[in-house]
Tab-separated table of C-alpha atoms and ligand atoms in Angstrom:
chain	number	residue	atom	x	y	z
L	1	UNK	CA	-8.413	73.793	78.340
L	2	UNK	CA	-11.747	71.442	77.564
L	3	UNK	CA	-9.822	68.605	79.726
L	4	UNK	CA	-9.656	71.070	82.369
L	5	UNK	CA	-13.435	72.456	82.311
L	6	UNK	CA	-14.093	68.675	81.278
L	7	UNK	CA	-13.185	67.506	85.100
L	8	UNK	CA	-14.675	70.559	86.435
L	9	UNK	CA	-17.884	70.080	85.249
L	10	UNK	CA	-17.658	66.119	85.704
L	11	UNK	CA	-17.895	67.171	89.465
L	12	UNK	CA	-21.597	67.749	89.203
L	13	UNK	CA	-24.364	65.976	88.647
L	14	UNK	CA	-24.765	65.078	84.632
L	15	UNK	CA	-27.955	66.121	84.323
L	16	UNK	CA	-27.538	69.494	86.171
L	17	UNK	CA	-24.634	69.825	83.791
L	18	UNK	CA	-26.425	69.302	80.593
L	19	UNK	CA	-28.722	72.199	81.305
L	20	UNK	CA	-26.246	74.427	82.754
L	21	UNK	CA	-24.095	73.907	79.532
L	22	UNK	CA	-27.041	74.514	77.414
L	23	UNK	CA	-28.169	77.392	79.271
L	24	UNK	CA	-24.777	78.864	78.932
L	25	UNK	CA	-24.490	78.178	75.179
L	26	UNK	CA	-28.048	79.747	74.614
L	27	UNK	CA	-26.520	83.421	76.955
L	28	UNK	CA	-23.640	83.051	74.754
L	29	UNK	CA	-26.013	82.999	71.286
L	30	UNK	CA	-28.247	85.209	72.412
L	31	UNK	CA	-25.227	87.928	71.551
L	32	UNK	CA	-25.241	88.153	67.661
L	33	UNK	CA	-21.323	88.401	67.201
L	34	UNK	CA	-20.600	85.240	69.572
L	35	UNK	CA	-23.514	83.137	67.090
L	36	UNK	CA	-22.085	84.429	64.436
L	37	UNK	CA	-18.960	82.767	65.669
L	38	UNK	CA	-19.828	80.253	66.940
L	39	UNK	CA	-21.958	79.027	63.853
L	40	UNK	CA	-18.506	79.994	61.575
L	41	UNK	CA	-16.367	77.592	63.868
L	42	UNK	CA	-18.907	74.906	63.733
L	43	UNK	CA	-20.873	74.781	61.165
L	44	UNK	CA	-20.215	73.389	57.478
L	45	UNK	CA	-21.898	74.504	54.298
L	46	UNK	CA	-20.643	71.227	52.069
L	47	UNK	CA	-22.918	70.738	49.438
L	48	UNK	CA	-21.235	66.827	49.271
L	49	UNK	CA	-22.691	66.586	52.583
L	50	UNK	CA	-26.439	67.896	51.545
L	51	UNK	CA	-28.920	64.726	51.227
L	52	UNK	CA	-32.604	64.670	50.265
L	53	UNK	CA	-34.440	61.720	52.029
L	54	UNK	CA	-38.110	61.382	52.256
L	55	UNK	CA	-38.276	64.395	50.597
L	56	UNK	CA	-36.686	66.220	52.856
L	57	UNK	CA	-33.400	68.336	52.289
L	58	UNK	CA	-30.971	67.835	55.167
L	59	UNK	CA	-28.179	70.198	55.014
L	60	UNK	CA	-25.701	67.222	56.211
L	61	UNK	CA	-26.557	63.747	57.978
L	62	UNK	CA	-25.562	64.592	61.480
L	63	UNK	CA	-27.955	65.005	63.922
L	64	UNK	CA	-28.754	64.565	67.262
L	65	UNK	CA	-31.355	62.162	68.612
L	66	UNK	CA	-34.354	62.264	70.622
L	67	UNK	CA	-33.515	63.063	74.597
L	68	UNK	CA	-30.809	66.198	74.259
L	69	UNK	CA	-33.348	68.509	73.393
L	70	UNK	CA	-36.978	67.080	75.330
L	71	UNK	CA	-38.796	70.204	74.800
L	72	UNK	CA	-37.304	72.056	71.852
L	73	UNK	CA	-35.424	74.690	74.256
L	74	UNK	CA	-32.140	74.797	72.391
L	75	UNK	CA	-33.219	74.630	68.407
L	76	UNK	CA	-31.355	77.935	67.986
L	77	UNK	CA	-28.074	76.645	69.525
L	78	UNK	CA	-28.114	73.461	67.529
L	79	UNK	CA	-28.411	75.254	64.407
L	80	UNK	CA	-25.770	77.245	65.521
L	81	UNK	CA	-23.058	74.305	66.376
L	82	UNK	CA	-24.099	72.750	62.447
L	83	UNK	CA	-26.595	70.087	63.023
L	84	UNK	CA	-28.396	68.562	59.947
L	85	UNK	CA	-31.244	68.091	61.972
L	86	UNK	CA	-32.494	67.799	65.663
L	87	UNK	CA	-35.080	65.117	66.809
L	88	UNK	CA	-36.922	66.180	70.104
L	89	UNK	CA	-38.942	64.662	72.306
L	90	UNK	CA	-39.503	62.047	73.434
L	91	UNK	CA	-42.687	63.809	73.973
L	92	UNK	CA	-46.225	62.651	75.860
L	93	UNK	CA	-49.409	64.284	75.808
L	94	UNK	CA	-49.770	65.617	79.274
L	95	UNK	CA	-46.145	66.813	81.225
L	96	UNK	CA	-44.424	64.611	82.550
L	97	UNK	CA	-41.459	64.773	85.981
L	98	UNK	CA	-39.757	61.550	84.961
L	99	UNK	CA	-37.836	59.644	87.282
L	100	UNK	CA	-36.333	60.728	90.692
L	101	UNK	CA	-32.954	62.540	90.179
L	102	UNK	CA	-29.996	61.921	90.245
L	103	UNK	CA	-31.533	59.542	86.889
L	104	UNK	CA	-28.526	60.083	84.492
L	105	UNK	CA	-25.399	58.518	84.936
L	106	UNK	CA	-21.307	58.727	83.462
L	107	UNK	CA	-20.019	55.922	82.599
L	108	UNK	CA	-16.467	57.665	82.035
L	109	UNK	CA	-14.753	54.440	81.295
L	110	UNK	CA	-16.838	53.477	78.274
L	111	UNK	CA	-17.591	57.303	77.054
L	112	UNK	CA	-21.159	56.647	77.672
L	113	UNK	CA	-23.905	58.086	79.702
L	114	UNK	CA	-26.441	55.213	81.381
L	115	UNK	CA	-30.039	57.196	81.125
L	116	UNK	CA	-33.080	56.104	83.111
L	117	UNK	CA	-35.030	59.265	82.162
L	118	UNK	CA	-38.241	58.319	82.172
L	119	UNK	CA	-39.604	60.934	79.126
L	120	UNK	CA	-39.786	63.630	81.590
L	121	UNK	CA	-40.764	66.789	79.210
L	122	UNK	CA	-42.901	69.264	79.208
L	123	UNK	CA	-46.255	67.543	76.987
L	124	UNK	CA	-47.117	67.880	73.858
L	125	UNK	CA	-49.019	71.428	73.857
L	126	UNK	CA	-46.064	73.340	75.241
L	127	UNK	CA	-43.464	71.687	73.230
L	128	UNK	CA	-45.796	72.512	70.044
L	129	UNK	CA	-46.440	76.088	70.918
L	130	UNK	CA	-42.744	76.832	71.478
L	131	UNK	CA	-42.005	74.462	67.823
L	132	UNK	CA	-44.815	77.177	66.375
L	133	UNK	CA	-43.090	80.079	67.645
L	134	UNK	CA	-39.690	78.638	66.555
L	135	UNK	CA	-41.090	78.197	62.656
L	136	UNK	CA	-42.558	81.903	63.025
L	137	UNK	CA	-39.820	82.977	64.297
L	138	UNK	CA	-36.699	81.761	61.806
L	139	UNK	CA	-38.683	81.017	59.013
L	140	UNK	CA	-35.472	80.506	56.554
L	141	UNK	CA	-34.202	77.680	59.460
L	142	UNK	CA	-33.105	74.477	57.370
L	143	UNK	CA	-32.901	72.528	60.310
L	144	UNK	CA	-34.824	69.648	60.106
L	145	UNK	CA	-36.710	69.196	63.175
L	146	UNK	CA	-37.986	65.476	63.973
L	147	UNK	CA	-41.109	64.414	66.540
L	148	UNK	CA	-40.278	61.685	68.833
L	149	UNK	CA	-43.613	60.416	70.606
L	150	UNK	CA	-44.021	58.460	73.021
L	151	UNK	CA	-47.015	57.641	75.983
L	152	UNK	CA	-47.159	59.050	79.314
L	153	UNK	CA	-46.423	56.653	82.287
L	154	UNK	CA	-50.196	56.708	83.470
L	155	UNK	CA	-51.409	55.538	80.021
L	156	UNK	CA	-52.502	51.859	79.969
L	157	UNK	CA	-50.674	50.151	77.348
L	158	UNK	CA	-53.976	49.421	75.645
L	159	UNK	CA	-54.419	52.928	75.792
L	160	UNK	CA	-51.441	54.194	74.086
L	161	UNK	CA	-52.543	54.526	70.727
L	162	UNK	CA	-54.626	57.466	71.835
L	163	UNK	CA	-51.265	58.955	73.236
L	164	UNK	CA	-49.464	58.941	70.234
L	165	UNK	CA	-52.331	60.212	67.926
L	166	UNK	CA	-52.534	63.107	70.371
L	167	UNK	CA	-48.944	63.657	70.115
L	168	UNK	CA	-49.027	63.774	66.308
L	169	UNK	CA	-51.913	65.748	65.812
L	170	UNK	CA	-50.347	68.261	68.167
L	171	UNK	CA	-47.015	68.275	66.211
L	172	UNK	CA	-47.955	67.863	62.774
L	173	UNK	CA	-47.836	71.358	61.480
L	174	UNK	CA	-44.655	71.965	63.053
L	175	UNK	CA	-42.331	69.232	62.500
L	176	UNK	CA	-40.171	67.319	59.484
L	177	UNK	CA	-41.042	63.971	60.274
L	178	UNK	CA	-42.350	61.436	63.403
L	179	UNK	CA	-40.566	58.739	65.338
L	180	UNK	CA	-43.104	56.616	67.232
L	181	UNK	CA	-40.880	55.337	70.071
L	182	UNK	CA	-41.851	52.079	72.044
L	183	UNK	CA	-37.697	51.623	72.529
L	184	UNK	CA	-37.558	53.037	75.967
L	185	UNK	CA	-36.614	50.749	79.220
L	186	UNK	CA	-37.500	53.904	81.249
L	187	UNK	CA	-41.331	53.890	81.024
L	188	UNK	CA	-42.900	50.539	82.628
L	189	UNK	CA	-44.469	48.566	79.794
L	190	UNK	CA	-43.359	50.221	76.960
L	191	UNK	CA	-41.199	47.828	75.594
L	192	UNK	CA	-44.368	45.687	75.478
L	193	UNK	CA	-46.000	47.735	72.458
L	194	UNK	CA	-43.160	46.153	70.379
L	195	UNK	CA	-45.123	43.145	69.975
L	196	UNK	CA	-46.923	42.945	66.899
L	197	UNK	CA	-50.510	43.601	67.277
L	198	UNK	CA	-49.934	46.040	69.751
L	199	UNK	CA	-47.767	48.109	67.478
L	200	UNK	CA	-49.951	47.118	64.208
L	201	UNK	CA	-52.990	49.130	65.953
L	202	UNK	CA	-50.506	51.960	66.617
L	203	UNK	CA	-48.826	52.491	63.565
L	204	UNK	CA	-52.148	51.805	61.386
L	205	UNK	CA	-53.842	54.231	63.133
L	206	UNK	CA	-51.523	57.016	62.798
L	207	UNK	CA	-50.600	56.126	59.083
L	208	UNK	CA	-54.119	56.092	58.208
L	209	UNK	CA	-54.603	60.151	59.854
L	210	UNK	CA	-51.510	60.680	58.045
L	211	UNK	CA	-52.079	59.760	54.613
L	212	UNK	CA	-55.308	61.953	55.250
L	213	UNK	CA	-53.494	65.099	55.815
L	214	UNK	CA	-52.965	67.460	52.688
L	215	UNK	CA	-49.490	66.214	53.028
L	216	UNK	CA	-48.382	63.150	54.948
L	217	UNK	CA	-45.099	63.183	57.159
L	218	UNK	CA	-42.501	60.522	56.861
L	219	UNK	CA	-43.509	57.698	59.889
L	220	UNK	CA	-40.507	56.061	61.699
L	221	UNK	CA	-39.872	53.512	64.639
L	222	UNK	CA	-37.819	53.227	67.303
L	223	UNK	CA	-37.021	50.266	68.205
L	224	UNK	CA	-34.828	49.039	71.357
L	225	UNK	CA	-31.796	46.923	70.044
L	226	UNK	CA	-32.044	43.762	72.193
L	227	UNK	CA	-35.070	42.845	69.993
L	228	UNK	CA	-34.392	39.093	69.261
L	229	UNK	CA	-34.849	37.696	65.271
L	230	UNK	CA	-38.294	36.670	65.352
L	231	UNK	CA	-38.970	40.253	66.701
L	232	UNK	CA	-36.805	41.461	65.026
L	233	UNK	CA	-38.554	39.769	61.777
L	234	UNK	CA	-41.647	40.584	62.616
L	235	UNK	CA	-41.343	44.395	62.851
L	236	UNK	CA	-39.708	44.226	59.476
L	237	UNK	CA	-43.028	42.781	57.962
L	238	UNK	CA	-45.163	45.321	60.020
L	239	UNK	CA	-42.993	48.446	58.366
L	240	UNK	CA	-43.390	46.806	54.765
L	241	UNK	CA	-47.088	46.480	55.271
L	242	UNK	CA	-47.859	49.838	56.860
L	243	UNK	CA	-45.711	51.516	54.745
L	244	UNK	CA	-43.400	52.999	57.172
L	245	UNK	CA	-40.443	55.337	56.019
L	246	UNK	CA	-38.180	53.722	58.198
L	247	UNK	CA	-36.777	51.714	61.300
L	248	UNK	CA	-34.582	53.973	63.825
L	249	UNK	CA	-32.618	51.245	65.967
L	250	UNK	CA	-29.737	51.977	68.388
L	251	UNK	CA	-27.103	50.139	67.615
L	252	UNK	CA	-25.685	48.793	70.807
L	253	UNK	CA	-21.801	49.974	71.588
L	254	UNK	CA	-19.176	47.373	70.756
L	255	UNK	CA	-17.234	45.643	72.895
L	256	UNK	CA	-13.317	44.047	73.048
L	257	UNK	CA	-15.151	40.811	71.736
L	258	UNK	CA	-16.938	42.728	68.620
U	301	FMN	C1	-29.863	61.158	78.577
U	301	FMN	C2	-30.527	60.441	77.454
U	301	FMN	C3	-31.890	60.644	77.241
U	301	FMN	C4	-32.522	59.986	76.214
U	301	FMN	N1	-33.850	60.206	76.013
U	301	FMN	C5	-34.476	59.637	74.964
U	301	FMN	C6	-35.838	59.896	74.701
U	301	FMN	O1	-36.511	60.651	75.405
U	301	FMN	N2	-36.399	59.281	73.637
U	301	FMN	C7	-35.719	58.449	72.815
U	301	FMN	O2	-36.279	57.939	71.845
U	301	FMN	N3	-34.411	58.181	73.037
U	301	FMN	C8	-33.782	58.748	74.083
U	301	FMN	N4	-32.468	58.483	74.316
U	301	FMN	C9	-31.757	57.536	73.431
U	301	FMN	C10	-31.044	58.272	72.319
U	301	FMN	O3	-31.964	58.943	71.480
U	301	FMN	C11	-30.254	57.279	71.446
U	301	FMN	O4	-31.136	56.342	70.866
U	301	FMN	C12	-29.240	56.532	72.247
U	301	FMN	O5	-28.452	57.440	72.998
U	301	FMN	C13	-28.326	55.672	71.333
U	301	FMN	O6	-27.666	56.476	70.421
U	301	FMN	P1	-26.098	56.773	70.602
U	301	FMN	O7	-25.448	55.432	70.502
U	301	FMN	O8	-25.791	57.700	69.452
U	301	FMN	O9	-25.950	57.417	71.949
U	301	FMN	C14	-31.805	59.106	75.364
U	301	FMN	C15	-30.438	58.908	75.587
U	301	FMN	C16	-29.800	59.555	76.617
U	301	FMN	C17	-28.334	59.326	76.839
């Protein structure tokens, strides 16, 4: 039965899919007996698989990264298919189109989608109003909701430290903890901020208005993974030094050789 709607839907364009699957998975938990379900099928209350990290209790350690949920639509439905937690984002201060469609791509033959994005999403004071109205509104959620950030495409690069303090003022009340991305390919530059100074004045600034707040918010970063040693290296030193709570690196998929 999944092969079959598997093909059917594999006729259409991937990222028309992902919202039309999404869409129909939000109709289908929007009737109480179906979420109820739903969230019995899926979901797992293990309390082997609970973990407190950065003082944070995750129900269990699967979640789902940054770019399935841009703009914090479907927080509900993850909750209801059992995720630990849910990073969203990436998000930029102003809204963002991204790239020209079609912009996401199946690679059938390696399970893999290719993704040239571009952070399209909705900006950082929609995505925080709707994360406001989500905490209001399920209160008792244990979902663990993560901030990616990230800088809009018009931002100079020497710039984007105002982006990102933007985007993490305007999330702080409402999320778990921040990823400061510089990892994606999509947005012209970006990649660039890796480099040491450039992601010193970053991460220094927005440590420093953390540690300020009544309570600060684990700090992580994403980092692409075709960094080479030295880079590698020297991002290491900059987390030690500004104290971050951790390094988020995709692990690039093996191949035959690995
Ligand atoms: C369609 C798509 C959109 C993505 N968008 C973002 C994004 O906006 N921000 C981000 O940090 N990562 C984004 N990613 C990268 C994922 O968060 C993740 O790092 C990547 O898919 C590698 O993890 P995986 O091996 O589990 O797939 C995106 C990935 C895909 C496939």
């Amino acid at each position: 039965m999944y092969q079959l709607f598997r093909k059917f839907l594999f006729l259409f364009d991937a990222e028309a899919v992902h919202y039309f699957s999404m869409n129909l998975l939000k109709l289908a938990c929007s009737i109480p007996f179906i979420r109820k379900l739903i969230h019995h099928l899926y979901s797992v209350n293990q309390p082997a698989l609970k973990k407190k990290l950065w003082g944070l209790d995750f129900q269990n350690p699967l979640g789902l990264a940054a770019g399935f949920d841009k703009n914090a639509r479907y927080l509900r439905e993850l909750e209801t298919l059992g995720f630990g937690f849910v990073e969203i984002g990436t998000v930029t201060p102003l809204p963002q189109q991204g790239n020209e469609k079609p912009r996401l791509f199946r690679l059938p033959a390696d399970k893999a989608l290719l993704n040239r994005m571009g952070f399209n999403n909705d900006g950082a004071k929609i995505i925080s109003a709707r994360l406001r109205a989500w905490r209001s509104d399920h209160p008792a959620s244990a979902m663990i909701i993560g901030g990616n950030i990230g800088k809009n495409k018009i931002t100079p690069n020497e710039d984007a430290w105002k982006d990102y303090e933007i985007c993490f003022r305007e999330l702080f009340d409402y999320v778990d903890y921040f990823v400061v991305n510089v990892s994606s390919p999509n947005t012209p530059g970006l990649r660039e901020l890796q480099e040491k100074e450039a992601l010193r004045k970053i991460l220094t600034h927005l440590q420093t208005i953390n540690t300020h707040q009544h309570r600060a918010k684990p700090l992580l970063l994403k980092i692409a993974p075709d960094l080479n040693q030295e880079q590698v290296k020297d991002v290491i030193e900059l987390a030690i030094e500004i104290r971050l709570d951790g390094l988020w690196l995709p692990i690039p998929p093996l191949t035959a050789k690995d």
